[in-house]
Amino acid sequence: MADEKKLVEAITSMDVDFAQWYTDVVKKAELMGYSSVKGCMIFKPAGYAIWENIQKELDRRFKETGVENVYMPMFIPESLLEVEKDHVEGFAPEVAWVTYGGLNPLQERLCVRPTSETLFCDFYKDEIQSYRDLPKVYNQWCSVVRWEKETRPFLRSREFLWQEGHTAHATAEQAEERTQQMLNLYADFCEQVLAIPVIKGRKTDKEKFAGAEATYTIEALMHDGKALQSGTSHNFGDGFAKAFGIQYTDKDNKLKYVHQTSWGMTTRLIGAIIMVHGDDSGLVLPPAIAPTQVDIIPIMQKKAGVLDKAFEVKEALKAAGLRVKVDDSDKNPGWKFSEQEMRGIPVRVEMGPRDIEAGKAIIVRRDTREKTEVAIEDLATEIKAILDRMQVEMLERARAHREAHTNVATNYEEFKEVVATKPGFVKAMWCGDQACEDKIKEDTTATSRCMPFEQEHLSDVCVCCGKPAKKMVYWGKAY
Amino acid sequence: MADEKKLVEAITSMDVDFAQWYTDVVKKAELMGYSSVKGCMIFKPAGYAIWENIQKELDRRFKETGVENVYMPMFIPESLLEVEKDHVEGFAPEVAWVTYGGLNPLQERLCVRPTSETLFCDFYKDEIQSYRDLPKVYNQWCSVVRWEKETRPFLRSREFLWQEGHTAHATAEQAEERTQQMLNLYADFCEQVLAIPVIKGRKTDKEKFAGAEATYTIEALMHDGKALQSGTSHNFGDGFAKAFGIQYTDKDNKLKYVHQTSWGMTTRLIGAIIMVHGDDSGLVLPPAIAPTQVDIIPIMQKKAGVLDKAFEVKEALKAAGLRVKVDDSDKNPGWKFSEQEMRGIPVRVEMGPRDIEAGKAIIVRRDTREKTEVAIEDLATEIKAILDRMQVEMLERARAHREAHTNVATNYEEFKEVVATKPGFVKAMWCGDQACEDKIKEDTTATSRCMPFEQEHLSDVCVCCGKPAKKMVYWGKAY
Ligand SMILES: [Zn+2]
Ligand SMILES: [Zn+2]
């Protein structure tokens, strides 16, 4: 069985070549495939199922805060994209342009949405008349296109899937509150569901979204010490409202501009899951997001009663609320174990004729490989307990890894030394000048990840120029 | 309150001007909005929520039959679209072309997918090697673009939302089985969930999908007597497999072509719901698909205890599994009733101080306007019973309407007379020649909707040319 061997062949070790390890996992866990369209990827069932679970859980949390889903066109007329100056400058260089509809050239070029602020503004302009029409708290799930030169599965591709929330409020305070509320929602989701700890903070002006007054971000640290921006929430103030003329009549009968926000999370979260939790045997999925949580692998499945028992157990676990499958393929158990590990299924259950006779089964936990012998009637309870522990411990392990890979630098020599030799975040003070950010990027390739909400006073002066410091910043090389 | 009046102003009566009635309902029930992009529409929350429920229910049914979801790129290189001859001829004239990526012209034009057969074929070509890799039963939820000249909310727009299933099988029998299975799934969904009865049948060669060997369809009849194709399922045989070279090694070690199917349903189903069930007060949503099933409208809500009780009832109904909201806006009850009717919420609960004191509330059913006085503690049980009855009776009413608007013609004079004077389906015999279909369309604007699986023998000869008849066909004017 030549086909099967390919999957179990060892993948590149993450310590040898992290980038190659990542590509190997993406491929062998069958998460995605390459398409004929350069820079665009195919989400295979195992990859898309993770996204479906992310969607389901995020969407539920959104709706609890009053979010309503809508769907806007995928095209933006060039003139509409150009209404807000900073925004068009940020996006125009990297959009795809539709110039023909059928056999006829279009009178005006349409870009395939790279993000939909302009469409929402155009819509809100007519939709919002009175304070009674506020707030608008809309979101859409869709794909967007950015004509990137270098692409990487899940992390950067010309088309990706995301959600984009766009809200309009009567006051600046309400807009700021929503911006922070969504950032907190994102952070909780990452930590509780994806078991990925994040730093919450604000982006510097250099790194903020094109057209935003303030961009807040959650930053996660990957296993290789590189940072990944995992979700952003933008407060636009009334900048877009003024550019688009989105005004409402307030209770005092005065015409006022609305205040807007937007916030988004994308399929790059799948990349984060891989790079935070994976190991040299493949993917490790947090139980809360795993499409399959339990893989029952029968041993000597041709012996009478083994498969029947496996499916009986499957039904019992399913009834207990677990996502479970039986691997009854004609591959041998060792191969099935490898496949379950590669796919990151949190728990496997091994059961052969002798186990069944003794009324027992073996549970193996994916992340620690801890083995437990359990009475078959206790399986559901025991597996649930293991999944709960695993979910918590994966977060703790990721947090410990991040702490171990977060360093402090108080002068520029030290800063350069740390960036060069210690993969991870560097905490250092900053004067607030973009010139220092530019110099740091030039000298080290590290960028400012965020000005964390939890500030620390590490020194009085900027790590780069020595002028008085204004903020403590997380720096790092980033995906 | 000028804003509010607009909504309750009477809409055009459906008997006076059905097209205008439709547009009025779409607008006043706030299902969709027009965008700056000609021919593209905006799904507002009330419209998108219906689509979300359609998705949830269809997706659940798909997965029960083994369907796995994936996501393919939205772009198709021109050369890939051209691989299958019939297919490109059918779609090339109506696609949108991307010719620039960022600031640079593309070496090859990309079309925005009008449908994704070619992408799935290109993917399957590499993905399928052995009989062990079959069947592939993949589906995707996405938007597609067809550069239509005339557009109409939900029924025809340049971009619309849909699902497209694409499967590959080892044998012709398995492909045919899947094609029919999905058509039956669609029919059951329409009848059980949307309360829309459908005719199942096969399209003539003239009306079949570009590149298909056979197209099966479900056809529904709208209130105005026009037909709406509501879902299609195509058997491609091995035509695409031969064009794309999708082969597998079978158990007998021989290289064979796969057999493929595709099947889709779109947001035009929302148009069908409107046009089958709506009335002169607006939308009427089948309970199974209604985003909100119960609208609690407090009377004299400023009186102490009224709103508290309304929200208490809301929680009780929610706990009983109902989708419910309280309308506590500052509008008057009469206006709220009109709004609930316009939005098609299946049941409203009216409760004022005296009702509450007496421990009672009034239930009003949207479709029949039947009023029932019910003890508050019985509300959940009673409303569930009403919703169940309403779901069944809406289907029965729609079926009775279709039967009353289905006529038979056995000669051409009669056929023309029926099409001209009796809106609805016409059943008539056909010889199998496209010339007769063309003539009928030319003379009457009616088209062949399908050759129903349930054939009847109405006469021996074609209704058009008088030659021996091969099939009984449903004819009709269609959206
Ligand atoms: Zn400085
Ligand atoms: Zn004929």
PDB file of N, CA, C and O in Angstrom, chain B residues 181-231:
ATOM      1  N   GLN B 181     -30.487  11.028  -5.402  1.00  0.00           N
ATOM      2  CA  GLN B 181     -30.548  11.201  -3.950  1.00  0.00           C
ATOM      3  C   GLN B 181     -30.611  12.679  -3.584  1.00  0.00           C
ATOM      4  O   GLN B 181     -31.391  13.096  -2.732  1.00  0.00           O
ATOM      5  N   MET B 182     -29.782  13.494  -4.247  1.00  0.00           N
ATOM      6  CA  MET B 182     -29.754  14.915  -3.912  1.00  0.00           C
ATOM      7  C   MET B 182     -31.029  15.608  -4.387  1.00  0.00           C
ATOM      8  O   MET B 182     -31.547  16.497  -3.720  1.00  0.00           O
ATOM      9  N   LEU B 183     -31.538  15.189  -5.550  1.00  0.00           N
ATOM     10  CA  LEU B 183     -32.795  15.784  -5.998  1.00  0.00           C
ATOM     11  C   LEU B 183     -33.910  15.482  -4.990  1.00  0.00           C
ATOM     12  O   LEU B 183     -34.702  16.369  -4.648  1.00  0.00           O
ATOM     13  N   ASN B 184     -33.939  14.265  -4.507  1.00  0.00           N
ATOM     14  CA  ASN B 184     -34.957  13.904  -3.512  1.00  0.00           C
ATOM     15  C   ASN B 184     -34.761  14.672  -2.209  1.00  0.00           C
ATOM     16  O   ASN B 184     -35.723  15.097  -1.580  1.00  0.00           O
ATOM     17  N   LEU B 185     -33.489  14.858  -1.834  1.00  0.00           N
ATOM     18  CA  LEU B 185     -33.200  15.637  -0.628  1.00  0.00           C
ATOM     19  C   LEU B 185     -33.732  17.067  -0.803  1.00  0.00           C
ATOM     20  O   LEU B 185     -34.372  17.626   0.095  1.00  0.00           O
ATOM     21  N   TYR B 186     -33.475  17.645  -1.974  1.00  0.00           N
ATOM     22  CA  TYR B 186     -33.958  19.004  -2.251  1.00  0.00           C
ATOM     23  C   TYR B 186     -35.488  19.067  -2.181  1.00  0.00           C
ATOM     24  O   TYR B 186     -36.070  20.000  -1.621  1.00  0.00           O
ATOM     25  N   ALA B 187     -36.129  18.075  -2.785  1.00  0.00           N
ATOM     26  CA  ALA B 187     -37.595  18.074  -2.816  1.00  0.00           C
ATOM     27  C   ALA B 187     -38.158  17.966  -1.400  1.00  0.00           C
ATOM     28  O   ALA B 187     -39.083  18.697  -1.028  1.00  0.00           O
ATOM     29  N   ASP B 188     -37.576  17.059  -0.608  1.00  0.00           N
ATOM     30  CA  ASP B 188     -38.044  16.906   0.777  1.00  0.00           C
ATOM     31  C   ASP B 188     -37.833  18.201   1.556  1.00  0.00           C
ATOM     32  O   ASP B 188     -38.684  18.614   2.336  1.00  0.00           O
ATOM     33  N   PHE B 189     -36.675  18.816   1.353  1.00  0.00           N
ATOM     34  CA  PHE B 189     -36.386  20.075   2.048  1.00  0.00           C
ATOM     35  C   PHE B 189     -37.435  21.134   1.687  1.00  0.00           C
ATOM     36  O   PHE B 189     -37.977  21.812   2.560  1.00  0.00           O
ATOM     37  N   CYS B 190     -37.703  21.282   0.388  1.00  0.00           N
ATOM     38  CA  CYS B 190     -38.675  22.291  -0.038  1.00  0.00           C
ATOM     39  C   CYS B 190     -40.032  22.025   0.582  1.00  0.00           C
ATOM     40  O   CYS B 190     -40.693  22.942   1.073  1.00  0.00           O
ATOM     41  N   GLU B 191     -40.448  20.778   0.572  1.00  0.00           N
ATOM     42  CA  GLU B 191     -41.796  20.483   1.050  1.00  0.00           C
ATOM     43  C   GLU B 191     -41.873  20.544   2.572  1.00  0.00           C
ATOM     44  O   GLU B 191     -42.751  21.190   3.128  1.00  0.00           O
ATOM     45  N   GLN B 192     -40.914  19.906   3.244  1.00  0.00           N
ATOM     46  CA  GLN B 192     -41.013  19.820   4.710  1.00  0.00           C
ATOM     47  C   GLN B 192     -40.618  21.114   5.410  1.00  0.00           C
ATOM     48  O   GLN B 192     -41.170  21.455   6.446  1.00  0.00           O
ATOM     49  N   VAL B 193     -39.633  21.802   4.878  1.00  0.00           N
ATOM     50  CA  VAL B 193     -39.110  22.971   5.587  1.00  0.00           C
ATOM     51  C   VAL B 193     -39.682  24.274   5.024  1.00  0.00           C
ATOM     52  O   VAL B 193     -40.111  25.143   5.771  1.00  0.00           O
ATOM     53  N   LEU B 194     -39.697  24.391   3.695  1.00  0.00           N
ATOM     54  CA  LEU B 194     -40.187  25.638   3.093  1.00  0.00           C
ATOM     55  C   LEU B 194     -41.687  25.585   2.788  1.00  0.00           C
ATOM     56  O   LEU B 194     -42.261  26.590   2.362  1.00  0.00           O
ATOM     57  N   ALA B 195     -42.298  24.426   2.992  1.00  0.00           N
ATOM     58  CA  ALA B 195     -43.723  24.257   2.711  1.00  0.00           C
ATOM     59  C   ALA B 195     -44.059  24.579   1.251  1.00  0.00           C
ATOM     60  O   ALA B 195     -45.111  25.128   0.940  1.00  0.00           O
ATOM     61  N   ILE B 196     -43.112  24.254   0.373  1.00  0.00           N
ATOM     62  CA  ILE B 196     -43.297  24.495  -1.062  1.00  0.00           C
ATOM     63  C   ILE B 196     -43.326  23.154  -1.793  1.00  0.00           C
ATOM     64  O   ILE B 196     -42.325  22.445  -1.820  1.00  0.00           O
ATOM     65  N   PRO B 197     -44.482  22.807  -2.374  1.00  0.00           N
ATOM     66  CA  PRO B 197     -44.550  21.541  -3.115  1.00  0.00           C
ATOM     67  C   PRO B 197     -43.810  21.672  -4.441  1.00  0.00           C
ATOM     68  O   PRO B 197     -43.798  22.748  -5.035  1.00  0.00           O
ATOM     69  N   VAL B 198     -43.169  20.605  -4.871  1.00  0.00           N
ATOM     70  CA  VAL B 198     -42.398  20.672  -6.122  1.00  0.00           C
ATOM     71  C   VAL B 198     -42.692  19.487  -7.021  1.00  0.00           C
ATOM     72  O   VAL B 198     -43.062  18.417  -6.552  1.00  0.00           O
ATOM     73  N   ILE B 199     -42.534  19.725  -8.311  1.00  0.00           N
ATOM     74  CA  ILE B 199     -42.604  18.654  -9.303  1.00  0.00           C
ATOM     75  C   ILE B 199     -41.174  18.197  -9.563  1.00  0.00           C
ATOM     76  O   ILE B 199     -40.303  19.014  -9.871  1.00  0.00           O
ATOM     77  N   LYS B 200     -40.925  16.896  -9.429  1.00  0.00           N
ATOM     78  CA  LYS B 200     -39.597  16.360  -9.716  1.00  0.00           C
ATOM     79  C   LYS B 200     -39.555  15.817 -11.138  1.00  0.00           C
ATOM     80  O   LYS B 200     -40.482  15.084 -11.531  1.00  0.00           O
ATOM     81  N   GLY B 201     -38.533  16.153 -11.846  1.00  0.00           N
ATOM     82  CA  GLY B 201     -38.452  15.614 -13.193  1.00  0.00           C
ATOM     83  C   GLY B 201     -37.109  15.874 -13.832  1.00  0.00           C
ATOM     84  O   GLY B 201     -36.169  16.342 -13.179  1.00  0.00           O
ATOM     85  N   ARG B 202     -37.044  15.567 -15.111  1.00  0.00           N
ATOM     86  CA  ARG B 202     -35.811  15.716 -15.855  1.00  0.00           C
ATOM     87  C   ARG B 202     -35.958  16.855 -16.849  1.00  0.00           C
ATOM     88  O   ARG B 202     -37.017  17.035 -17.450  1.00  0.00           O
ATOM     89  N   LYS B 203     -34.896  17.630 -17.020  1.00  0.00           N
ATOM     90  CA  LYS B 203     -34.913  18.705 -18.005  1.00  0.00           C
ATOM     91  C   LYS B 203     -34.734  18.113 -19.398  1.00  0.00           C
ATOM     92  O   LYS B 203     -34.054  17.094 -19.569  1.00  0.00           O
ATOM     93  N   THR B 204     -35.298  18.777 -20.382  1.00  0.00           N
ATOM     94  CA  THR B 204     -35.028  18.385 -21.766  1.00  0.00           C
ATOM     95  C   THR B 204     -33.586  18.765 -22.099  1.00  0.00           C
ATOM     96  O   THR B 204     -32.951  19.539 -21.366  1.00  0.00           O
ATOM     97  N   ASP B 205     -33.071  18.249 -23.205  1.00  0.00           N
ATOM     98  CA  ASP B 205     -31.691  18.577 -23.593  1.00  0.00           C
ATOM     99  C   ASP B 205     -31.507  20.081 -23.786  1.00  0.00           C
ATOM    100  O   ASP B 205     -30.466  20.636 -23.473  1.00  0.00           O
ATOM    101  N   LYS B 206     -32.545  20.723 -24.295  1.00  0.00           N
ATOM    102  CA  LYS B 206     -32.461  22.170 -24.508  1.00  0.00           C
ATOM    103  C   LYS B 206     -32.254  22.923 -23.200  1.00  0.00           C
ATOM    104  O   LYS B 206     -31.538  23.925 -23.156  1.00  0.00           O
ATOM    105  N   GLU B 207     -32.868  22.446 -22.132  1.00  0.00           N
ATOM    106  CA  GLU B 207     -32.855  23.174 -20.869  1.00  0.00           C
ATOM    107  C   GLU B 207     -31.812  22.656 -19.878  1.00  0.00           C
ATOM    108  O   GLU B 207     -31.674  23.196 -18.787  1.00  0.00           O
ATOM    109  N   LYS B 208     -31.060  21.623 -20.259  1.00  0.00           N
ATOM    110  CA  LYS B 208     -30.148  21.053 -19.266  1.00  0.00           C
ATOM    111  C   LYS B 208     -28.887  21.901 -19.094  1.00  0.00           C
ATOM    112  O   LYS B 208     -28.608  22.799 -19.882  1.00  0.00           O
ATOM    113  N   PHE B 209     -28.151  21.591 -18.059  1.00  0.00           N
ATOM    114  CA  PHE B 209     -26.946  22.322 -17.671  1.00  0.00           C
ATOM    115  C   PHE B 209     -25.827  22.104 -18.696  1.00  0.00           C
ATOM    116  O   PHE B 209     -25.673  21.005 -19.240  1.00  0.00           O
ATOM    117  N   ALA B 210     -25.058  23.176 -18.932  1.00  0.00           N
ATOM    118  CA  ALA B 210     -23.993  23.131 -19.940  1.00  0.00           C
ATOM    119  C   ALA B 210     -22.909  22.117 -19.546  1.00  0.00           C
ATOM    120  O   ALA B 210     -22.129  22.360 -18.634  1.00  0.00           O
ATOM    121  N   GLY B 211     -22.895  20.991 -20.241  1.00  0.00           N
ATOM    122  CA  GLY B 211     -21.897  19.964 -19.971  1.00  0.00           C
ATOM    123  C   GLY B 211     -22.484  18.724 -19.309  1.00  0.00           C
ATOM    124  O   GLY B 211     -21.790  17.729 -19.131  1.00  0.00           O
ATOM    125  N   ALA B 212     -23.757  18.778 -18.932  1.00  0.00           N
ATOM    126  CA  ALA B 212     -24.363  17.641 -18.230  1.00  0.00           C
ATOM    127  C   ALA B 212     -24.898  16.604 -19.210  1.00  0.00           C
ATOM    128  O   ALA B 212     -25.255  16.919 -20.342  1.00  0.00           O
ATOM    129  N   GLU B 213     -24.927  15.350 -18.737  1.00  0.00           N
ATOM    130  CA  GLU B 213     -25.558  14.288 -19.506  1.00  0.00           C
ATOM    131  C   GLU B 213     -27.066  14.339 -19.217  1.00  0.00           C
ATOM    132  O   GLU B 213     -27.880  14.208 -20.114  1.00  0.00           O
ATOM    133  N   ALA B 214     -27.393  14.537 -17.937  1.00  0.00           N
ATOM    134  CA  ALA B 214     -28.801  14.670 -17.539  1.00  0.00           C
ATOM    135  C   ALA B 214     -28.906  15.691 -16.415  1.00  0.00           C
ATOM    136  O   ALA B 214     -28.084  15.702 -15.508  1.00  0.00           O
ATOM    137  N   THR B 215     -29.916  16.555 -16.517  1.00  0.00           N
ATOM    138  CA  THR B 215     -30.206  17.488 -15.431  1.00  0.00           C
ATOM    139  C   THR B 215     -31.586  17.172 -14.870  1.00  0.00           C
ATOM    140  O   THR B 215     -32.561  17.118 -15.608  1.00  0.00           O
ATOM    141  N   TYR B 216     -31.631  16.939 -13.555  1.00  0.00           N
ATOM    142  CA  TYR B 216     -32.918  16.769 -12.881  1.00  0.00           C
ATOM    143  C   TYR B 216     -33.248  18.064 -12.160  1.00  0.00           C
ATOM    144  O   TYR B 216     -32.356  18.812 -11.754  1.00  0.00           O
ATOM    145  N   THR B 217     -34.527  18.327 -12.007  1.00  0.00           N
ATOM    146  CA  THR B 217     -34.936  19.612 -11.440  1.00  0.00           C
ATOM    147  C   THR B 217     -36.143  19.442 -10.540  1.00  0.00           C
ATOM    148  O   THR B 217     -36.886  18.470 -10.674  1.00  0.00           O
ATOM    149  N   ILE B 218     -36.287  20.371  -9.610  1.00  0.00           N
ATOM    150  CA  ILE B 218     -37.568  20.481  -8.914  1.00  0.00           C
ATOM    151  C   ILE B 218     -38.160  21.837  -9.299  1.00  0.00           C
ATOM    152  O   ILE B 218     -37.485  22.858  -9.275  1.00  0.00           O
ATOM    153  N   GLU B 219     -39.427  21.799  -9.694  1.00  0.00           N
ATOM    154  CA  GLU B 219     -40.090  23.002 -10.187  1.00  0.00           C
ATOM    155  C   GLU B 219     -41.256  23.360  -9.260  1.00  0.00           C
ATOM    156  O   GLU B 219     -42.080  22.512  -8.930  1.00  0.00           O
ATOM    157  N   ALA B 220     -41.271  24.615  -8.832  1.00  0.00           N
ATOM    158  CA  ALA B 220     -42.337  25.072  -7.947  1.00  0.00           C
ATOM    159  C   ALA B 220     -43.204  26.093  -8.682  1.00  0.00           C
ATOM    160  O   ALA B 220     -42.752  26.735  -9.629  1.00  0.00           O
ATOM    161  N   LEU B 221     -44.443  26.226  -8.231  1.00  0.00           N
ATOM    162  CA  LEU B 221     -45.335  27.195  -8.856  1.00  0.00           C
ATOM    163  C   LEU B 221     -45.562  28.371  -7.905  1.00  0.00           C
ATOM    164  O   LEU B 221     -45.938  28.183  -6.754  1.00  0.00           O
ATOM    165  N   MET B 222     -45.327  29.557  -8.407  1.00  0.00           N
ATOM    166  CA  MET B 222     -45.511  30.751  -7.587  1.00  0.00           C
ATOM    167  C   MET B 222     -46.996  31.151  -7.573  1.00  0.00           C
ATOM    168  O   MET B 222     -47.790  30.666  -8.373  1.00  0.00           O
ATOM    169  N   HIS B 223     -47.333  32.067  -6.698  1.00  0.00           N
ATOM    170  CA  HIS B 223     -48.730  32.476  -6.549  1.00  0.00           C
ATOM    171  C   HIS B 223     -49.316  33.041  -7.846  1.00  0.00           C
ATOM    172  O   HIS B 223     -50.509  32.898  -8.118  1.00  0.00           O
ATOM    173  N   ASP B 224     -48.480  33.685  -8.652  1.00  0.00           N
ATOM    174  CA  ASP B 224     -48.975  34.288  -9.899  1.00  0.00           C
ATOM    175  C   ASP B 224     -49.040  33.296 -11.054  1.00  0.00           C
ATOM    176  O   ASP B 224     -49.323  33.689 -12.182  1.00  0.00           O
ATOM    177  N   GLY B 225     -48.750  32.033 -10.768  1.00  0.00           N
ATOM    178  CA  GLY B 225     -48.850  31.027 -11.814  1.00  0.00           C
ATOM    179  C   GLY B 225     -47.588  30.842 -12.634  1.00  0.00           C
ATOM    180  O   GLY B 225     -47.575  30.059 -13.582  1.00  0.00           O
ATOM    181  N   LYS B 226     -46.501  31.555 -12.272  1.00  0.00           N
ATOM    182  CA  LYS B 226     -45.241  31.326 -12.976  1.00  0.00           C
ATOM    183  C   LYS B 226     -44.420  30.280 -12.234  1.00  0.00           C
ATOM    184  O   LYS B 226     -44.522  30.123 -11.001  1.00  0.00           O
ATOM    185  N   ALA B 227     -43.607  29.565 -13.008  1.00  0.00           N
ATOM    186  CA  ALA B 227     -42.803  28.497 -12.425  1.00  0.00           C
ATOM    187  C   ALA B 227     -41.464  29.039 -11.946  1.00  0.00           C
ATOM    188  O   ALA B 227     -40.956  30.032 -12.468  1.00  0.00           O
ATOM    189  N   LEU B 228     -40.902  28.384 -10.934  1.00  0.00           N
ATOM    190  CA  LEU B 228     -39.553  28.721 -10.487  1.00  0.00           C
ATOM    191  C   LEU B 228     -38.762  27.428 -10.323  1.00  0.00           C
ATOM    192  O   LEU B 228     -39.114  26.557  -9.521  1.00  0.00           O
ATOM    193  N   GLN B 229     -37.683  27.318 -11.105  1.00  0.00           N
ATOM    194  CA  GLN B 229     -36.770  26.195 -10.944  1.00  0.00           C
ATOM    195  C   GLN B 229     -36.086  26.371  -9.587  1.00  0.00           C
ATOM    196  O   GLN B 229     -35.444  27.374  -9.332  1.00  0.00           O
ATOM    197  N   SER B 230     -36.254  25.396  -8.694  1.00  0.00           N
ATOM    198  CA  SER B 230     -35.873  25.625  -7.302  1.00  0.00           C
ATOM    199  C   SER B 230     -34.654  24.848  -6.840  1.00  0.00           C
ATOM    200  O   SER B 230     -34.147  25.073  -5.731  1.00  0.00           O
ATOM    201  N   GLY B 231     -34.182  23.951  -7.670  1.00  0.00           N
ATOM    202  CA  GLY B 231     -32.988  23.191  -7.329  1.00  0.00           C
ATOM    203  C   GLY B 231     -32.699  22.259  -8.479  1.00  0.00           C
ATOM    204  O   GLY B 231     -33.630  21.779  -9.133  1.00  0.00           O
TER     205      GLY B 231
END
